Phi, psi and omega in degrees: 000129197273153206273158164273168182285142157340114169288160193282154209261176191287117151305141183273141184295151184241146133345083214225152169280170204230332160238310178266021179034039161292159177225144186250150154278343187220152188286035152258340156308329180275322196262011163289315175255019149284344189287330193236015183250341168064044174277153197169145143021272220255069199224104157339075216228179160300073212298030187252290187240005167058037158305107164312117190246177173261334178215170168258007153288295180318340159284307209284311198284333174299350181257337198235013148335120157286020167259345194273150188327127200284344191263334149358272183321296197310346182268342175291340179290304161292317183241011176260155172293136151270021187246298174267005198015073169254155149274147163253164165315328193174152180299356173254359143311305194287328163298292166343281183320321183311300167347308177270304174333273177305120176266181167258103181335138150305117182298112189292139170327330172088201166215062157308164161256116190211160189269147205297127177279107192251161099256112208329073213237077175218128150351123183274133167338300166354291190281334185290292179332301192277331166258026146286337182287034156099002143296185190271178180275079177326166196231114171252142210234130156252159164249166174207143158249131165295083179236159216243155205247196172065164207303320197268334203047069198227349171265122170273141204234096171312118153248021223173114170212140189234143163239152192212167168243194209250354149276007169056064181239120154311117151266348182195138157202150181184146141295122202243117162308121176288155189269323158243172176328141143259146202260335170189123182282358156078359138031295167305331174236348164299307210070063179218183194210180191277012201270323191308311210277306182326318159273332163355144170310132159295168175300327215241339157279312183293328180311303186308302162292005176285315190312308200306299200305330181285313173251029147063064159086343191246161197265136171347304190307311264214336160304125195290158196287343166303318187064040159285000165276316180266152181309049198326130195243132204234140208215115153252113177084054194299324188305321168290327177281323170303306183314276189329333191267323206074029190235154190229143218223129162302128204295338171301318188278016181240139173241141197222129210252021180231024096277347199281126189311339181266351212235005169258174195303177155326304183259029156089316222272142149308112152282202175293160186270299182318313175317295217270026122314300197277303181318285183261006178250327157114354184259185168239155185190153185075009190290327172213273169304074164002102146249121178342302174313313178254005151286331197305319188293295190323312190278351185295297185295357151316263207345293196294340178254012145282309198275017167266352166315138160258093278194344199007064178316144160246137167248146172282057207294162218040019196236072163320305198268326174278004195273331203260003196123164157301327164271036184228021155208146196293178198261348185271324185275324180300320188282332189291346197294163132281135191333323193253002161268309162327308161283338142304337165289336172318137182218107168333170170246003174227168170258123222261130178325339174275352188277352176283358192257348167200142225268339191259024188280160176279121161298338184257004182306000000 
């Protein structure tokens, strides 16, 4: 007599994240990796089906996957931006939106020899007033061109530097006399000759009108330890235009669109300032001589247009402990939580540009 068949065993129930929808067997598995995944608000994601990614090169490739969800493409293909990849409602939405999206190269400055271009440029009462109540912090984006010193010319020499606001006004270009010889002026990609040069600015006069500019007039000594006074210095690979300068900036006030965590590869390596120009802006730069200017323009409209993302952060006010993280609850209050509480205790790992529109935001999202 044949035995009865085995009954079928239970599934075991799974686990799912709630922003990139991996799924575990076991919930201390979910809640190891909401722990090291930094999921949050402001994490870049689909707007098809709002899978969390780590970069928007990582949406793009989640979109155009064949593993990724088939109405994902077909809908981005029809009502999506390939530039901020937002969806639109329809297609004669998404076109109006392209319009705007897509922008226009800046016309470069060129590399005349022309005397240094100043502007009276200090923060009015007015502006002093809304951010101390808690507006954003204006912003300014510099450039520097490099040309080179030492036996090899291998050494960068700032010899050229532009600053602009954020209405893309020069505020400050000028030639900066290098403090040693230079041994190659980098001709191809600078444009510049020993002629550019001759009349320059010493470094330490340029040093100075950065200063003023930055810190709106006021002396180092004398800046509140918040640097609510001073100026976020907008940047690509900006740490390196300070080094060249000799100059040193607080690391809260600088945003570096060659560090900032959504505009980089997969694997975290920085692109190109050309790259992210053609990708999310919609132009070419750089095609042939490098002008300061219109790097300038270019990572400025990066900058604003990651922090013009709407992102709606809810802060917890007086709930301190759901405000700090996973390591302000024991593993016991955690395993009881569900996959979308987990994900509100979740806290980026970066400070993400839109917390820059307003002083009254959770600092550690």
């Amino acid at each position: 007599m044949a035995s009865d068949p085995d009954p079928p065993k239970p599934k075991t129930p799974r686990h799912k994240c709630p922003a990139c929808y991996k799924q575990f067997n076991r919930k201390l598995h979910l809640i190891e990796h909401m722990k090291i995944s930094y999921h949050s608000v402001h994490q870049p994601r689909c707007w098809v089906c709002q899978k969390h990614c780590k970069s928007f090169e990582s949406v793009r490739e989640h979109i155009i996957s064949p593993l990724s969800k088939t109405n994902c493409l077909k809908i981005f293909v029809e009502q999506g931006c390939n530039l901020c990849l937002k969806v639109l409602d329809s297609p004669s939405a998404l076109k109006e939106h392209k319009q705007m999206c897509c922008l226009v190269a800046p016309v470069p400055l060129g590399t005349k020899i022309t005397p240094c271009i100043e502007s009276n440029f200090t923060m009015s009462g007015s502006i002093m007033d809304e951010m101390h109540n808690g507006k954003a912090q204006k912003a300014v984006a510099m450039d520097c061109e490099m040309v080179g010193g030492g036996s090899d010319g291998s050494i960068d020499l700032c010899a050229r530097v532009c600053l602009v606001d954020e209405a893309e006004n020069i505020i400050l270009h000028t030639y900066v006399q290098p403090q040693i010889p230079v041994t190659n002026y980098r001709y191809e990609v600078t444009g510049l000759t020993e002629d550019h040069l001759r009349d320059a600015i010493p470094l330490n006069e340029v040093q100075d009108k950065i200063k003023k500019i930055l810190y709106n007039g006021e002396s180092v000594g004398r800046m509140p330890p918040d640097g609510v006074k001073a100026r976020l210095l907008v940047g690509h690979d900006i740490q390196h235009d300070l080094n060249c300068l000799r100059m040193k900036y607080p690391g809260f006030l600088l945003r570096d669109t060659a560090k900032y965590r959504p505009l980089m590869k997969t694997n975290l390596v920085s692109h190109s300032l050309k790259h992210l120009t053609k990708t999310y802006l919609g132009y070419n730069i750089q095609s042939g001589v490098h002008d300061p200017y219109e790097d300038c323009i270019s990572v400025m409209r990066l900058y604003k247009r990651m922090r013009g993302q709407d992102h709606r952060q809810v802060f917890r006010l007086g709930d301190e402990k759901a405000n700090s993280g996973f390591d302000s609850f024991r593993s016991m209050e955690l395993e009881k939580k569900a996959p979308d509480e987990l994900y509100e205790i979740s806290t980026s790992d970066y400070k993400c540009w839109c917390l820059d529109l307003t002083k009254d935001c959770n600092p550690g999202s």
